[in-house]
Amino acid sequence: MNDEGLKNHEVENTIAFSTCKHLNIKHQYADLSSEHLADLCLFIDCFMFREPTNESKSHKRELLHQHLLNPIRERYWLANVLALNIWPALLICGSDHVKSMINLIKVLEYGPVESIIKC
């Protein structure tokens, strides 16, 4: 999540933010903004103009997210966690990212991952 995502979902904060504020725990949103994506040339929709049908556009969009955008986002999230240097740390991400985040943390030897909660 980031400030832009909050606006897009028409909310002021997340439950995690409110909980951290109540418990006086450091909180940080960590997702890439549209500006960051533009800087990295990662606006996925700009790659769609060559696809002839909506079905092929949807398939191509999924492949680009899975193999291009998501790995970059996940590394960005982890870099933010490491830069905070506050331990233990809690990273909240979507279920599509759990397995790859665990693998990334283990490969970089920053584990162990203590627990995973799927909602």
PDB file of C-alpha atoms in Angstrom:
ATOM      1  CA  MET A   1       0.000   0.000   0.000  1.00  0.00           C
ATOM      2  CA  ASN A   2       0.972   3.634  -0.414  1.00  0.00           C
ATOM      3  CA  ASP A   3      -0.708   7.041  -0.181  1.00  0.00           C
ATOM      4  CA  GLU A   4      -1.862   6.771  -3.786  1.00  0.00           C
ATOM      5  CA  GLY A   5      -3.452   3.377  -3.092  1.00  0.00           C
ATOM      6  CA  LEU A   6      -5.289   4.779  -0.095  1.00  0.00           C
ATOM      7  CA  LYS A   7      -6.791   7.503  -2.297  1.00  0.00           C
ATOM      8  CA  ASN A   8      -7.728   4.991  -5.001  1.00  0.00           C
ATOM      9  CA  HIS A   9      -9.580   2.872  -2.418  1.00  0.00           C
ATOM     10  CA  GLU A  10     -11.096   5.999  -0.853  1.00  0.00           C
ATOM     11  CA  VAL A  11      -9.745   5.285   2.632  1.00  0.00           C
ATOM     12  CA  GLU A  12      -7.586   7.338   4.962  1.00  0.00           C
ATOM     13  CA  ASN A  13      -5.578   4.505   6.515  1.00  0.00           C
ATOM     14  CA  THR A  14      -5.349   0.748   6.815  1.00  0.00           C
ATOM     15  CA  ILE A  15      -6.116  -1.407   9.836  1.00  0.00           C
ATOM     16  CA  ALA A  16      -2.376  -2.024  10.149  1.00  0.00           C
ATOM     17  CA  PHE A  17      -1.713   1.738  10.313  1.00  0.00           C
ATOM     18  CA  SER A  18      -4.406   2.275  12.965  1.00  0.00           C
ATOM     19  CA  THR A  19      -3.154  -0.671  15.027  1.00  0.00           C
ATOM     20  CA  CYS A  20       0.456   0.519  14.883  1.00  0.00           C
ATOM     21  CA  LYS A  21      -0.572   4.040  15.856  1.00  0.00           C
ATOM     22  CA  HIS A  22      -2.572   2.705  18.808  1.00  0.00           C
ATOM     23  CA  LEU A  23       0.378   0.545  19.950  1.00  0.00           C
ATOM     24  CA  ASN A  24       2.966   3.257  19.229  1.00  0.00           C
ATOM     25  CA  ILE A  25       4.787   1.021  16.731  1.00  0.00           C
ATOM     26  CA  LYS A  26       6.607   2.317  13.632  1.00  0.00           C
ATOM     27  CA  HIS A  27       4.538   1.907  10.450  1.00  0.00           C
ATOM     28  CA  GLN A  28       5.486   2.532   6.842  1.00  0.00           C
ATOM     29  CA  TYR A  29       3.624   2.064   3.586  1.00  0.00           C
ATOM     30  CA  ALA A  30       6.011   0.476   1.109  1.00  0.00           C
ATOM     31  CA  ASP A  31       4.511   0.052  -2.362  1.00  0.00           C
ATOM     32  CA  LEU A  32       5.757   1.794  -5.488  1.00  0.00           C
ATOM     33  CA  SER A  33       3.841   4.899  -6.558  1.00  0.00           C
ATOM     34  CA  SER A  34       2.787   5.668 -10.136  1.00  0.00           C
ATOM     35  CA  GLU A  35       5.708   8.088 -10.256  1.00  0.00           C
ATOM     36  CA  HIS A  36       8.137   5.328  -9.265  1.00  0.00           C
ATOM     37  CA  LEU A  37       6.609   3.001 -11.873  1.00  0.00           C
ATOM     38  CA  ALA A  38       6.962   5.675 -14.556  1.00  0.00           C
ATOM     39  CA  ASP A  39      10.605   6.229 -13.585  1.00  0.00           C
ATOM     40  CA  LEU A  40      11.166   2.489 -14.061  1.00  0.00           C
ATOM     41  CA  CYS A  41       9.161   2.376 -17.334  1.00  0.00           C
ATOM     42  CA  LEU A  42       6.768  -0.100 -15.718  1.00  0.00           C
ATOM     43  CA  PHE A  43       3.309   1.156 -16.650  1.00  0.00           C
ATOM     44  CA  ILE A  44       1.956  -2.217 -17.695  1.00  0.00           C
ATOM     45  CA  ASP A  45      -0.864  -0.785 -19.823  1.00  0.00           C
ATOM     46  CA  CYS A  46       1.607   0.831 -22.214  1.00  0.00           C
ATOM     47  CA  PHE A  47       2.736  -2.681 -23.246  1.00  0.00           C
ATOM     48  CA  MET A  48      -0.811  -3.682 -24.253  1.00  0.00           C
ATOM     49  CA  PHE A  49      -1.238  -1.803 -27.535  1.00  0.00           C
ATOM     50  CA  ARG A  50       0.018  -4.681 -29.703  1.00  0.00           C
ATOM     51  CA  GLU A  51      -2.435  -7.270 -28.426  1.00  0.00           C
ATOM     52  CA  PRO A  52      -5.351  -7.814 -30.847  1.00  0.00           C
ATOM     53  CA  THR A  53      -8.058  -8.996 -28.414  1.00  0.00           C
ATOM     54  CA  ASN A  54      -9.120  -8.275 -24.859  1.00  0.00           C
ATOM     55  CA  GLU A  55      -8.408 -11.895 -23.960  1.00  0.00           C
ATOM     56  CA  SER A  56      -4.825 -11.682 -25.205  1.00  0.00           C
ATOM     57  CA  LYS A  57      -4.415  -8.292 -23.487  1.00  0.00           C
ATOM     58  CA  SER A  58      -5.612  -9.783 -20.211  1.00  0.00           C
ATOM     59  CA  HIS A  59      -3.262 -12.756 -20.563  1.00  0.00           C
ATOM     60  CA  LYS A  60      -0.319 -10.491 -21.437  1.00  0.00           C
ATOM     61  CA  ARG A  61      -1.114  -8.171 -18.499  1.00  0.00           C
ATOM     62  CA  GLU A  62      -1.098 -11.145 -16.110  1.00  0.00           C
ATOM     63  CA  LEU A  63       2.245 -12.382 -17.447  1.00  0.00           C
ATOM     64  CA  LEU A  64       3.797  -8.922 -17.163  1.00  0.00           C
ATOM     65  CA  HIS A  65       2.580  -8.519 -13.592  1.00  0.00           C
ATOM     66  CA  GLN A  66       3.716 -11.988 -12.562  1.00  0.00           C
ATOM     67  CA  HIS A  67       7.151 -11.980 -14.182  1.00  0.00           C
ATOM     68  CA  LEU A  68       8.122  -8.307 -14.494  1.00  0.00           C
ATOM     69  CA  LEU A  69       6.270  -5.989 -12.119  1.00  0.00           C
ATOM     70  CA  ASN A  70       5.687  -8.172  -9.051  1.00  0.00           C
ATOM     71  CA  PRO A  71       9.344  -9.230  -8.603  1.00  0.00           C
ATOM     72  CA  ILE A  72      10.399  -5.579  -8.716  1.00  0.00           C
ATOM     73  CA  ARG A  73       7.696  -4.548  -6.246  1.00  0.00           C
ATOM     74  CA  GLU A  74       8.606  -7.376  -3.874  1.00  0.00           C
ATOM     75  CA  ARG A  75      12.281  -6.405  -3.863  1.00  0.00           C
ATOM     76  CA  TYR A  76      11.288  -2.792  -3.263  1.00  0.00           C
ATOM     77  CA  TRP A  77       9.162  -3.841  -0.275  1.00  0.00           C
ATOM     78  CA  LEU A  78      11.982  -5.881   1.222  1.00  0.00           C
ATOM     79  CA  ALA A  79      14.472  -3.048   0.643  1.00  0.00           C
ATOM     80  CA  ASN A  80      12.144  -0.768   2.634  1.00  0.00           C
ATOM     81  CA  VAL A  81      11.978  -3.276   5.493  1.00  0.00           C
ATOM     82  CA  LEU A  82      15.757  -3.669   5.543  1.00  0.00           C
ATOM     83  CA  ALA A  83      16.274   0.113   5.415  1.00  0.00           C
ATOM     84  CA  LEU A  84      14.065   0.577   8.483  1.00  0.00           C
ATOM     85  CA  ASN A  85      16.295  -1.839  10.393  1.00  0.00           C
ATOM     86  CA  ILE A  86      13.685  -2.414  13.097  1.00  0.00           C
ATOM     87  CA  TRP A  87      13.368  -5.990  14.319  1.00  0.00           C
ATOM     88  CA  PRO A  88      11.214  -7.939  14.538  1.00  0.00           C
ATOM     89  CA  ALA A  89       9.395  -6.606  11.490  1.00  0.00           C
ATOM     90  CA  LEU A  90       6.012  -7.390  10.015  1.00  0.00           C
ATOM     91  CA  LEU A  91       5.461  -7.212   6.265  1.00  0.00           C
ATOM     92  CA  ILE A  92       1.865  -7.381   5.095  1.00  0.00           C
ATOM     93  CA  CYS A  93       1.377  -8.343   1.448  1.00  0.00           C
ATOM     94  CA  GLY A  94      -1.231  -9.974  -0.725  1.00  0.00           C
ATOM     95  CA  SER A  95      -1.530 -13.738  -0.924  1.00  0.00           C
ATOM     96  CA  ASP A  96      -0.123 -13.769  -4.472  1.00  0.00           C
ATOM     97  CA  HIS A  97       3.196 -12.564  -3.048  1.00  0.00           C
ATOM     98  CA  VAL A  98       3.630 -14.790   0.008  1.00  0.00           C
ATOM     99  CA  LYS A  99       5.586 -17.645  -1.547  1.00  0.00           C
ATOM    100  CA  SER A 100       7.942 -15.414  -3.538  1.00  0.00           C
ATOM    101  CA  MET A 101       8.538 -13.112  -0.536  1.00  0.00           C
ATOM    102  CA  ILE A 102       9.405 -16.081   1.682  1.00  0.00           C
ATOM    103  CA  ASN A 103      11.809 -17.376  -0.977  1.00  0.00           C
ATOM    104  CA  LEU A 104      13.403 -13.944  -1.385  1.00  0.00           C
ATOM    105  CA  ILE A 105      13.887 -13.503   2.363  1.00  0.00           C
ATOM    106  CA  LYS A 106      15.408 -16.985   2.644  1.00  0.00           C
ATOM    107  CA  VAL A 107      17.725 -16.513  -0.356  1.00  0.00           C
ATOM    108  CA  LEU A 108      19.022 -13.263   1.151  1.00  0.00           C
ATOM    109  CA  GLU A 109      19.393 -15.039   4.518  1.00  0.00           C
ATOM    110  CA  TYR A 110      17.333 -12.458   6.400  1.00  0.00           C
ATOM    111  CA  GLY A 111      14.973 -15.061   7.811  1.00  0.00           C
ATOM    112  CA  PRO A 112      13.606 -16.873   9.407  1.00  0.00           C
ATOM    113  CA  VAL A 113      10.058 -16.149   8.424  1.00  0.00           C
ATOM    114  CA  GLU A 114       8.310 -16.810  11.705  1.00  0.00           C
ATOM    115  CA  SER A 115       4.726 -17.141  10.595  1.00  0.00           C
ATOM    116  CA  ILE A 116       2.375 -16.591   7.712  1.00  0.00           C
ATOM    117  CA  ILE A 117      -1.223 -15.628   8.131  1.00  0.00           C
ATOM    118  CA  LYS A 118      -3.472 -15.987   5.113  1.00  0.00           C
ATOM    119  CA  CYS A 119      -6.692 -14.044   5.145  1.00  0.00           C
TER     120      CYS A 119
END
